[in-house]
Coordinates of C-alpha atoms and ligand atoms in Angstrom, one line a residue:
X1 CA 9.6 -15.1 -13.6
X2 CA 9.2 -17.3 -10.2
X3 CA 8.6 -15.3 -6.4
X4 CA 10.2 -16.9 -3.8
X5 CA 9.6 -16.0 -0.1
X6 CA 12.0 -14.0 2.1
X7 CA 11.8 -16.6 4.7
X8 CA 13.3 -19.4 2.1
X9 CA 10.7 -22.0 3.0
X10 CA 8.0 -22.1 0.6
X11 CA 7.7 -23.3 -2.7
X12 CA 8.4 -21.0 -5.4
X13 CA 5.4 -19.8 -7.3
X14 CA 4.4 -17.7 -10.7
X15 CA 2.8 -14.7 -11.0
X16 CA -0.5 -16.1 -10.7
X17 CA -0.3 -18.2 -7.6
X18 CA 1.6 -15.5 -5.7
X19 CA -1.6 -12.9 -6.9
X20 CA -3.6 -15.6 -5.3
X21 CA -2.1 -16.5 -2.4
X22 CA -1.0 -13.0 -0.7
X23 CA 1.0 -14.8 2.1
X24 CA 3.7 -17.3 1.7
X25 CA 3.1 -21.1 3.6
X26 CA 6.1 -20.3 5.5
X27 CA 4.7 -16.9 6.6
X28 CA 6.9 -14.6 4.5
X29 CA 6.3 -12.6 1.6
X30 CA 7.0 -13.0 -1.9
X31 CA 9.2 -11.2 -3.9
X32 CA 10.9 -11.4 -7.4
X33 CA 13.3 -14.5 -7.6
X34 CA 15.6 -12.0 -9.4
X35 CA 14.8 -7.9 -10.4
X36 CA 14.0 -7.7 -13.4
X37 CA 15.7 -4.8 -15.7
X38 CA 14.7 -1.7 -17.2
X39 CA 17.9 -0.6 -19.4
X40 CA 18.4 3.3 -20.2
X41 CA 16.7 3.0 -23.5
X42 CA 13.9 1.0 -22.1
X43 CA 13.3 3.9 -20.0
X44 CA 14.0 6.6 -22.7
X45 CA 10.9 4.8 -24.3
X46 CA 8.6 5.4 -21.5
X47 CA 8.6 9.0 -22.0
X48 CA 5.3 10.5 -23.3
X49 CA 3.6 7.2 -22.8
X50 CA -0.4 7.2 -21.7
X51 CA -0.6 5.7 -18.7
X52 CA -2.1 2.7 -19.1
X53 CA 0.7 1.6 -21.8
X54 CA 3.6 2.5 -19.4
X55 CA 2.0 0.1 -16.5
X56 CA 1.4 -2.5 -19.7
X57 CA 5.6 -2.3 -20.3
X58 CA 6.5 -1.8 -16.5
X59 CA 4.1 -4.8 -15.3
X60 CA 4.7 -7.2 -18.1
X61 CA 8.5 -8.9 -17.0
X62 CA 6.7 -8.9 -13.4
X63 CA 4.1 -11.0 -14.7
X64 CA 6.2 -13.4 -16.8
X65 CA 3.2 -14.2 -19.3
X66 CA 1.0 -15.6 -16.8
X67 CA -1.5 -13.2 -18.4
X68 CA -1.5 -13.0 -21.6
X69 CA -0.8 -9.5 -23.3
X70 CA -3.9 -9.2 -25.0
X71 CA -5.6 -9.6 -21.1
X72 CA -3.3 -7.5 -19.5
X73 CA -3.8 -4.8 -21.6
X74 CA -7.6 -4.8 -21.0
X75 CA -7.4 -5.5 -17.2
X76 CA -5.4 -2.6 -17.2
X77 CA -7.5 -0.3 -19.4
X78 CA -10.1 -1.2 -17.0
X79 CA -8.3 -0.5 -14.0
X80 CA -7.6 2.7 -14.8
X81 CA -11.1 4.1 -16.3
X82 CA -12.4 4.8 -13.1
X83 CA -10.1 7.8 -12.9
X84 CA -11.7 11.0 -13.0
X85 CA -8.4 12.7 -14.8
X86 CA -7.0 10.9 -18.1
X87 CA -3.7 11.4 -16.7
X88 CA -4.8 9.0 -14.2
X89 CA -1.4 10.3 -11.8
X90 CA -1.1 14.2 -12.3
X91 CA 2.4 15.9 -11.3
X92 CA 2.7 18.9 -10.1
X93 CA 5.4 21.5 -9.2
X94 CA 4.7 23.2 -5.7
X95 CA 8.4 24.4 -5.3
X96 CA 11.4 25.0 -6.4
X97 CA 12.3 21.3 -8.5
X98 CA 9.7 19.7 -5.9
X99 CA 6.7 18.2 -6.7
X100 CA 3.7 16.5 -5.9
X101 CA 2.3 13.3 -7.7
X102 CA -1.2 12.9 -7.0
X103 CA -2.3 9.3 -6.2
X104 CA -6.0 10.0 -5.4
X105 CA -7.8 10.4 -8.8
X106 CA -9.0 6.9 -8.7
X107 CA -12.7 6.0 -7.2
X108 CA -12.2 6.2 -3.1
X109 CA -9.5 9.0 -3.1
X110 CA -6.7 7.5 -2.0
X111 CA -3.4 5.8 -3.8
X112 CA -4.9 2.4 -2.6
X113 CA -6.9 2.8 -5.9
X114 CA -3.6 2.6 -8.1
X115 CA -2.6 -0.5 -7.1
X116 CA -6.7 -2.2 -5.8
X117 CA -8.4 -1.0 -9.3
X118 CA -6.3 -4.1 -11.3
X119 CA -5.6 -6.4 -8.6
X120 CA -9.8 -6.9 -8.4
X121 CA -9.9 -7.5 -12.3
X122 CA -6.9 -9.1 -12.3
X123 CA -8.2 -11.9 -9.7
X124 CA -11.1 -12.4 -11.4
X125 CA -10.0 -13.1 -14.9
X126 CA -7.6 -15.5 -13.0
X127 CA -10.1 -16.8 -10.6
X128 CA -12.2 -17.0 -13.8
X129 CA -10.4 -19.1 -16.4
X130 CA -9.8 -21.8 -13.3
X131 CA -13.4 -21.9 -12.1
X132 CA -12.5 -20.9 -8.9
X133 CA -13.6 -18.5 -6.2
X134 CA -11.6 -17.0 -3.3
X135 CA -12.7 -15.5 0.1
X136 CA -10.6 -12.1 0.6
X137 CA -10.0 -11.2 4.2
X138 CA -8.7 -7.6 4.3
X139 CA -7.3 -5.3 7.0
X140 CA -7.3 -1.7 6.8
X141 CA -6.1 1.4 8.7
X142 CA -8.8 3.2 6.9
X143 CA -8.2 3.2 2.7
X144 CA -7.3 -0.3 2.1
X145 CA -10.5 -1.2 3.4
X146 CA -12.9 0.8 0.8
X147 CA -10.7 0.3 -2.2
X148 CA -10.9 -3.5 -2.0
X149 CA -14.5 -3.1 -2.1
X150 CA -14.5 -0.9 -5.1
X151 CA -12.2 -3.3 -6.5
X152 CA -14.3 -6.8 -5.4
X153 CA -18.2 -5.6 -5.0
X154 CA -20.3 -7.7 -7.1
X155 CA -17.6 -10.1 -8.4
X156 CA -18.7 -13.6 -8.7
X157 CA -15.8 -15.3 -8.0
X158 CA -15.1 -13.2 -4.5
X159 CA -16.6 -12.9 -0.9
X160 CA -14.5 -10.0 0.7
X161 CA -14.2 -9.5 4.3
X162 CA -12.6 -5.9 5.8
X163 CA -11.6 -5.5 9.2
X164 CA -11.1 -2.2 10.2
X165 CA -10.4 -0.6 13.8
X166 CA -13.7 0.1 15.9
X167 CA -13.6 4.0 16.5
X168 CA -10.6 4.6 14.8
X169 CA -11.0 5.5 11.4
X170 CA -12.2 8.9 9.7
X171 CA -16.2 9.3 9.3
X172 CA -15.5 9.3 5.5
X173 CA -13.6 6.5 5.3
X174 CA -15.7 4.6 7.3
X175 CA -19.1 5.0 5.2
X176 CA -17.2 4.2 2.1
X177 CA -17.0 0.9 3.3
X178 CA -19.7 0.4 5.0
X179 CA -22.5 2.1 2.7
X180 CA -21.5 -0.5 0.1
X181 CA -24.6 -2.7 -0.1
X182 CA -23.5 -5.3 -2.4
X183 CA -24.1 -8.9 -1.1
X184 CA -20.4 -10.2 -1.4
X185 CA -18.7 -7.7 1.0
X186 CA -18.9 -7.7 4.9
X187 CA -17.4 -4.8 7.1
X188 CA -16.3 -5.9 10.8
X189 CA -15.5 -3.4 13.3
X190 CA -12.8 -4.9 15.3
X191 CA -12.9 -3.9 19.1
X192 CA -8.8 -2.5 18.4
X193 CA -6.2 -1.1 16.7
X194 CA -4.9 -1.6 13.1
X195 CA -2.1 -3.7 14.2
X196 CA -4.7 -6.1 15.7
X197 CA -7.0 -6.3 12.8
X198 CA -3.6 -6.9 10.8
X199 CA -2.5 -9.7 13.1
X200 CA -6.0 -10.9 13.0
X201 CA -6.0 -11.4 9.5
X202 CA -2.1 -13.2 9.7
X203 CA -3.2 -15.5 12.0
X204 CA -6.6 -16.7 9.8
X205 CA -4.2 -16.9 7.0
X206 CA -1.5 -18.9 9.3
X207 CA -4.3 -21.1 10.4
X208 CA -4.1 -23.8 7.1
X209 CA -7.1 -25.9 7.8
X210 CA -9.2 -22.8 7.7
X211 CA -7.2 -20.7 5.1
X212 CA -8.3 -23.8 2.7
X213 CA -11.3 -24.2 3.8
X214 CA -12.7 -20.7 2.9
X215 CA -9.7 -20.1 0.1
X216 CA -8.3 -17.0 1.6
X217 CA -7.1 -14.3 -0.4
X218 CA -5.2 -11.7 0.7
X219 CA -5.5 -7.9 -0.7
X220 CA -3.4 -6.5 1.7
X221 CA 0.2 -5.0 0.7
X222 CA 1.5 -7.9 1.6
X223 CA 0.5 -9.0 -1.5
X224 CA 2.9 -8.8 -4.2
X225 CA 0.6 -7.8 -7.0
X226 CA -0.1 -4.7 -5.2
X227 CA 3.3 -3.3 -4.8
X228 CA 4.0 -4.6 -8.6
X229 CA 1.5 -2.0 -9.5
X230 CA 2.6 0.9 -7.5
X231 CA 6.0 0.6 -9.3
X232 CA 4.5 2.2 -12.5
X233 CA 4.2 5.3 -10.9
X234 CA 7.3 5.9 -10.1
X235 CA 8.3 5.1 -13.3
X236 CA 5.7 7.6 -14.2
X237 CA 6.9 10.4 -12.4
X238 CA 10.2 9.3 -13.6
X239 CA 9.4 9.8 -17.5
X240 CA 7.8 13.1 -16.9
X241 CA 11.4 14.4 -15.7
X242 CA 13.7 13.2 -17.8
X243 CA 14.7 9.6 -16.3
X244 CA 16.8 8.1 -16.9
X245 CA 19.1 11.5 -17.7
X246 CA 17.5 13.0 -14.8
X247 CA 17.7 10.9 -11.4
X248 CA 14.9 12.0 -8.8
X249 CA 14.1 11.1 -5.3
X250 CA 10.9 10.7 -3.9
X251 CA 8.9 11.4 -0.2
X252 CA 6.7 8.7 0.8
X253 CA 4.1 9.2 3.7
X254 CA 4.6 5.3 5.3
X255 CA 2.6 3.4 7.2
X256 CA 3.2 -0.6 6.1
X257 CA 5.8 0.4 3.9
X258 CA 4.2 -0.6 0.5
X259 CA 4.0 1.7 -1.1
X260 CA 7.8 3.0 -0.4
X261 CA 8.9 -0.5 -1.2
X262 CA 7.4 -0.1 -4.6
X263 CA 10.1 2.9 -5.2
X264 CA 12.7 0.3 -4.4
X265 CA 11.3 -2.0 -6.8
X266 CA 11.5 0.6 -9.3
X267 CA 15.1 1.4 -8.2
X268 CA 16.2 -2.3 -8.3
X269 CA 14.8 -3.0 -11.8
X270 CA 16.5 0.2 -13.3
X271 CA 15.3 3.5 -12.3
X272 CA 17.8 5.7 -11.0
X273 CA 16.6 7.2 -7.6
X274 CA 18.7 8.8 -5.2
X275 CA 17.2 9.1 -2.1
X276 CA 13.9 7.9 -0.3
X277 CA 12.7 10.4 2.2
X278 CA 10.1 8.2 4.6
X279 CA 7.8 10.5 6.7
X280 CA 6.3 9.2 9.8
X281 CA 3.5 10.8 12.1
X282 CA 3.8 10.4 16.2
X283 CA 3.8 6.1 15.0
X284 CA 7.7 6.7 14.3
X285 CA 9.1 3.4 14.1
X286 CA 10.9 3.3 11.1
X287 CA 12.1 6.7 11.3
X288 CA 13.8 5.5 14.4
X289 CA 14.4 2.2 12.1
X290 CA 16.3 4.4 10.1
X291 CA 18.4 6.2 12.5
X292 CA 19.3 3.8 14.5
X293 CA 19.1 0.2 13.1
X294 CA 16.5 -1.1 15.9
X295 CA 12.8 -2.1 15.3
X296 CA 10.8 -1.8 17.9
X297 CA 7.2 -2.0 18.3
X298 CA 5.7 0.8 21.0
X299 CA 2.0 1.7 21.3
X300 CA 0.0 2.6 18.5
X301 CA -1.1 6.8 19.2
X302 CA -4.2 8.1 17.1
X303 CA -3.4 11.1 14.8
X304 CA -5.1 13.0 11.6
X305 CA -2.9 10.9 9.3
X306 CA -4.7 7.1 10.6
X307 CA -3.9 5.0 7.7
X308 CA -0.4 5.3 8.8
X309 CA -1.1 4.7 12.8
X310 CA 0.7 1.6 12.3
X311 CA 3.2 -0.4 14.6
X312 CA 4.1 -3.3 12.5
X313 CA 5.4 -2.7 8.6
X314 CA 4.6 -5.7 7.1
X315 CA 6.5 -4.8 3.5
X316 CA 9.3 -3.9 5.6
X317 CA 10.2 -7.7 5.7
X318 CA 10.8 -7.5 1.8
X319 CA 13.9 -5.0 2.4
X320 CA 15.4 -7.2 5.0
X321 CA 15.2 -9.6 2.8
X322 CA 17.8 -7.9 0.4
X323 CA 19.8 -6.4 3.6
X324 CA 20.5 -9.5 5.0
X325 CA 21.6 -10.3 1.4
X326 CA 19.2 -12.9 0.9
X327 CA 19.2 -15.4 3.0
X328 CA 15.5 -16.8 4.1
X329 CA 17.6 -18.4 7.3
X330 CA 18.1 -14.8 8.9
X331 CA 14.8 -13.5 8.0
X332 CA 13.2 -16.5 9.9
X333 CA 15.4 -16.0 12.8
X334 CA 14.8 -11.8 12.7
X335 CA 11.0 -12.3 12.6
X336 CA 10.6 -14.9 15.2
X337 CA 12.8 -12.5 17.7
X338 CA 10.5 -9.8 16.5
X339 CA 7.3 -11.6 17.2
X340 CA 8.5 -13.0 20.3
X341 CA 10.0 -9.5 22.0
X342 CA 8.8 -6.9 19.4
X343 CA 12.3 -6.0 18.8
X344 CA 14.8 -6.8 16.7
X345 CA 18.1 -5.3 15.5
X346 CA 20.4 -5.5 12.1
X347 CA 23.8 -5.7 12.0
X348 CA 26.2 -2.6 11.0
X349 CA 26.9 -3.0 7.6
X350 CA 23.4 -3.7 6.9
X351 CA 22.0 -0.7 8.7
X352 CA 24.9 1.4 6.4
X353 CA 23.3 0.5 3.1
X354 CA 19.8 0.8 4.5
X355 CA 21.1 4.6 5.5
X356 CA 22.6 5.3 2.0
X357 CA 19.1 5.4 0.4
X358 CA 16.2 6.1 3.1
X359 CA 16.0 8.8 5.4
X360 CA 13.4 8.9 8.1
X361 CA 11.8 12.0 9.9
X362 CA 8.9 12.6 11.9
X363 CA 6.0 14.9 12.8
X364 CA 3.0 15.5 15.4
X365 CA 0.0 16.4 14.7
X366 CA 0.7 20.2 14.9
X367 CA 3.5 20.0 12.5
X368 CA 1.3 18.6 10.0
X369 CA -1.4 21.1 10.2
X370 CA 1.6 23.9 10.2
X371 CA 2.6 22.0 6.6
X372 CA -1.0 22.0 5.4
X373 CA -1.1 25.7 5.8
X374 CA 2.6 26.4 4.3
X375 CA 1.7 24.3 1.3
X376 CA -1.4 26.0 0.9
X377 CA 0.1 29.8 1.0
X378 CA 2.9 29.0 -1.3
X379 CA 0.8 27.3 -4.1
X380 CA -3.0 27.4 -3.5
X381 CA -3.3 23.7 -3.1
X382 CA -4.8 22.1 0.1
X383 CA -3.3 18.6 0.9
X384 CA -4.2 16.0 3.0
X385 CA -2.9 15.5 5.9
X386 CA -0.6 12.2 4.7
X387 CA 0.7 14.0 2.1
X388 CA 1.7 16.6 4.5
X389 CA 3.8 14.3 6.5
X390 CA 5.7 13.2 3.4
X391 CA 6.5 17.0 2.4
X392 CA 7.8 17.6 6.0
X393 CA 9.7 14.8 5.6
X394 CA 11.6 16.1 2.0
X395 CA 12.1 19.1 3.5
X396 CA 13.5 18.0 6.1
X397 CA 16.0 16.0 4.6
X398 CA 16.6 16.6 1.4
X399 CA 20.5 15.8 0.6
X400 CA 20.4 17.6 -2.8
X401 CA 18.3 20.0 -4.3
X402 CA 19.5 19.7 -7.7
X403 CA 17.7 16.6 -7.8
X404 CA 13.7 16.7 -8.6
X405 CA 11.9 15.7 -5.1
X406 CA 8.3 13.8 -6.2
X407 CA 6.4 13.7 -2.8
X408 CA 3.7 11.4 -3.3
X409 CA 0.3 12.9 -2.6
X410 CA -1.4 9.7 -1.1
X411 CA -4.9 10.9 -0.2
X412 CA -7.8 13.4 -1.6
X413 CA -8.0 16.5 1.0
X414 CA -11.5 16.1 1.1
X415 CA -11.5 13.0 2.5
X416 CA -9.9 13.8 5.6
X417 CA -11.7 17.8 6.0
X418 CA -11.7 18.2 9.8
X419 CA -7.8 18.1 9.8
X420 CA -7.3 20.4 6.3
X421 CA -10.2 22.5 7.7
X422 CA -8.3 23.0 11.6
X423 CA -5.2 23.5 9.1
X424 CA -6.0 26.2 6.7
X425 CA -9.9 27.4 7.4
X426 CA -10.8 25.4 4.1
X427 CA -13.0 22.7 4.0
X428 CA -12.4 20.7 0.4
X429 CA -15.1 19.4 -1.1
X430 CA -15.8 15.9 -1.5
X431 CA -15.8 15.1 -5.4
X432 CA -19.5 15.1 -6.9
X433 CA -19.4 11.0 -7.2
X434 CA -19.0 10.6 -3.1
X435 CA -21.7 13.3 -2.6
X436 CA -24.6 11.0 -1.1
X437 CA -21.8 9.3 1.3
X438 CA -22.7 11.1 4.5
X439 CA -26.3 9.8 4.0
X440 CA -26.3 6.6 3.1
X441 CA -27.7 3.5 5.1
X442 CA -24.1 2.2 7.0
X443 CA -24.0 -2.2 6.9
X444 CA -21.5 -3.8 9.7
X445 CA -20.8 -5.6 12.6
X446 CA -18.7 -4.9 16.2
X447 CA -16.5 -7.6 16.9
X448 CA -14.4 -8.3 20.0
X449 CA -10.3 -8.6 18.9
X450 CA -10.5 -12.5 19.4
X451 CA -9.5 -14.8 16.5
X452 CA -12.7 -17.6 17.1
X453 CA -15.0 -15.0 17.3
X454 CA -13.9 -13.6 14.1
X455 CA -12.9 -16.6 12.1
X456 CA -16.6 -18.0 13.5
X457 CA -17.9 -14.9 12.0
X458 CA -16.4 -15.2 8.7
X459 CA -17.3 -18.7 8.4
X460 CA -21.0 -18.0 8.9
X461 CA -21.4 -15.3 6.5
X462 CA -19.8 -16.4 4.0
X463 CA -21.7 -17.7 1.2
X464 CA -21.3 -21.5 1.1
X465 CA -20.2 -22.4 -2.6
X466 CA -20.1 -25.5 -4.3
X467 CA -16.3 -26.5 -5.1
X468 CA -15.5 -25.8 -8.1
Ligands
PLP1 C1 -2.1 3.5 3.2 C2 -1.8 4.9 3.3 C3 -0.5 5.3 3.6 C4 0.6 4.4 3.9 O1 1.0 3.6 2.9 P1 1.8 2.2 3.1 O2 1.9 1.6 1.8 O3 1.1 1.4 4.1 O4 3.2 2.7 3.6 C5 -0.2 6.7 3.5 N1 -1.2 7.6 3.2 C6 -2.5 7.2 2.9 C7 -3.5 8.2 2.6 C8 -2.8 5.8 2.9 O5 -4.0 5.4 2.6

């Protein structure tokens, strides 16, 4: 299995150079060379599997032996033993042939923990058997940023750098970054919005003498190995109703769309989905993608969903790879414009198959809260507001309702209690292992949104290493 970038520039890489490197030289993204395939009796197999063994089948063509099975399989039963349910992704029916797939068993309560509990092992052992050591330089909305530190703290082999938005994420999310005391990771409060941490962290890795100089790795969802992880679970959900008889569809709350573009990972290497509902808060910009066929960047607003206050979609670059049918040329050309006038447009017959599987809708801050409460009366269970935005969005658009609707619950309620509290008059309760998290001594620094100053930053605290 080789990855090639969607801007058609960069050499083509295995498995464990694209884990890695995150970001392609050229400035694209990797993706699959070619999807691999799931056939009908492949995915008759997967039903009833643990797990751990399903992500061990799904994973494996993705990898294309660049980890042995053996190690796979115990990078993966390590990944997932921090779950605090042995069915690591419970699914739930909340209404009629609807249901919820929770996503937040895993250590900081959010999906982020699906996909960040193996890519930490999975960079060590690599990082490992070449002597090597990386410096990973993460940007978060809010959960990124604390389940790359679960997944790097105390690793050898990596020094991890989060930048999240000064101000602007939850008080929860916040201290489970910043209460980590371990001497490899370093929070920075950047003086901005998400979109600036995220361009902040581009432009370090865009910047080649210093990318090589520190080794940057990327954990972001612009690396592949992340979104190669969330495709299990849709598989998952998919074997718990009857795939590949049954076809399904699936509500995704969206921010950088990565974890949506998982689903159409799924869907290209064999499982049969129908439709993709995508729900968006007030930051609406691929809803209106969606409708409309133009991108275009506005001003990021604060709302109780944050880790989807997002203006740019990095991941959305991998679907334009496939809508423009391939071509790196027209990528290149598409992201420049973008970058230059943060706009760009696709062409009709593109926008048509976009249109045939995604559907867009959007919600304030009001409508969320009202979808907390109607979620709560008609089945007990108190969602967060993310996951509220995603079951708006199937309701709202829903094209068949013979087929199963899987809305991905994407975040613990208890980590964001002010909105589910405003919502329903119930505070949740943060699970007994986060219980000392509002007390514990916070570690990190306020920096302005200048590259120098950060990059200067990074380079001084980083722990000089001899080369391997
Ligand atoms: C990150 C995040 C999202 C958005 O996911 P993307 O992969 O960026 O589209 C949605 N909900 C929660 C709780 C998140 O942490």
């Amino acid at each position: 299995m080789k990855y090639i970038s969607t801007r058609g520039n960069a050499p083509e890489l295995a498995f464990d150079e694209v884990l890695l490197s995150g970001l392609a030289l050229d400035g694209g993204l990797y993706v699959p060379e070619a999807w691999p395939q799931f056939s009908a009796a492949d995915i008759q197999s997967f039903a009833g599997l643990p797990y751990q063994e399903l992500a061990l089948r799904v994973m494996k063509p993705f990898i294309g032996g660049c980890i042995p099975d053996a190690a796979l399989a115990g990078l993966i039963d390590g990944a997932y033993s921090n779950f605090d349910t042995p069915d690591i992704a419970p699914l739930k029916e909340i209404g009629k042939n609807e249901y919820l797939l929770e996503l937040f068993h895993g250590p900081t309560l959010a999906f982020k923990d699906m996909a960040l509990q193996f890519l930490g092992p999975a960079f060590d052992h690599v990082l490992k058997q070449r002597g090597a050591w990386t410096t990973i330089v993460v940007a978060t909305s809010g959960d990124t940023g604390s389940a790359a530190i679960e997944a790097c703290r105390d690793r050898d082999a990596i020094e991890i750098f989060v930048l999240h938005p000064h101000g602007k994420v939850s008080d929860v999310q916040r201290r489970q970054m910043t209460t980590v005391q371990s001497s490899n990771v370093h929070n920075i409060a950047i003086k901005g919005t998400f979109d600036d941490c995220q361009n902040l962290a581009k432009a370090m890795f865009n910047d080649k003498p210093f990318r090589d100089k520190l080794r940057l790795g990327a954990l972001n969802s612009i690396n592949w190995a992340r979104i190669m992880a969330q495709i299990v679970y849709y598989y998952w959900a998919g074997a718990k109703l009857g795939a590949p008889e049954t076809h399904l569809s699936f509500a995704v709350p969206t921010g950088n769309f990565g974890n949506v573009f998982a689903g159409y990972a799924a869907l290209r290497s064999g499982l049969p989905i129908d439709q993709f509902v995508i729900g968006s808060n007030s930051n609406d910009i691929l809803t209106r993608f969606f409708e409309n066929g133009v991108m275009e960047a506005g001003d990021v607003h604060p709302t109780i969903s944050p880790s989807m206050d997002i203006q740019i979609s990095s991941n959305f670059e991998r679907l334009l790879f496939d809508l423009v049918g391939r071509d790196g040329a027209i990528v290149t050309d598409i992201m420049n414009t973008f970058s230059d006038t943060g706009r760009f447009s696709i062409n009709a017959k593109s926008l048509e198959v976009a249109q045939a599987l995604f559907y867009g809708a959007r919600f304030d801050d009001d409508e969320t809260r009202q979808t907390i409460l109607d979620v709560f009366e008609a089945s007990g269970e108190l969602i967060d507001p993310h996951t509220a935005v995603g079951i708006a969005a199937a309701r709202a658009q829903r094209r068949d309702q013979s087929v199963p609707m899987v809305a991905l619950a994407t975040a613990h309620p208890a980590k964001f209690p002010d909105a589910v509290f405003a919502a329903t008059g119930n505070r949740p309760a943060l699970p007994g292992t986060l219980a000392g998290l509002m007390e514990g001594q916070e570690k990190y620094d306020v920096l302005e949104n200048n590259l120098k100053t950060v990059q200067d930053h990074i380079s001084g605290n980083a722990r000089t290493r001899a080369a391997a």
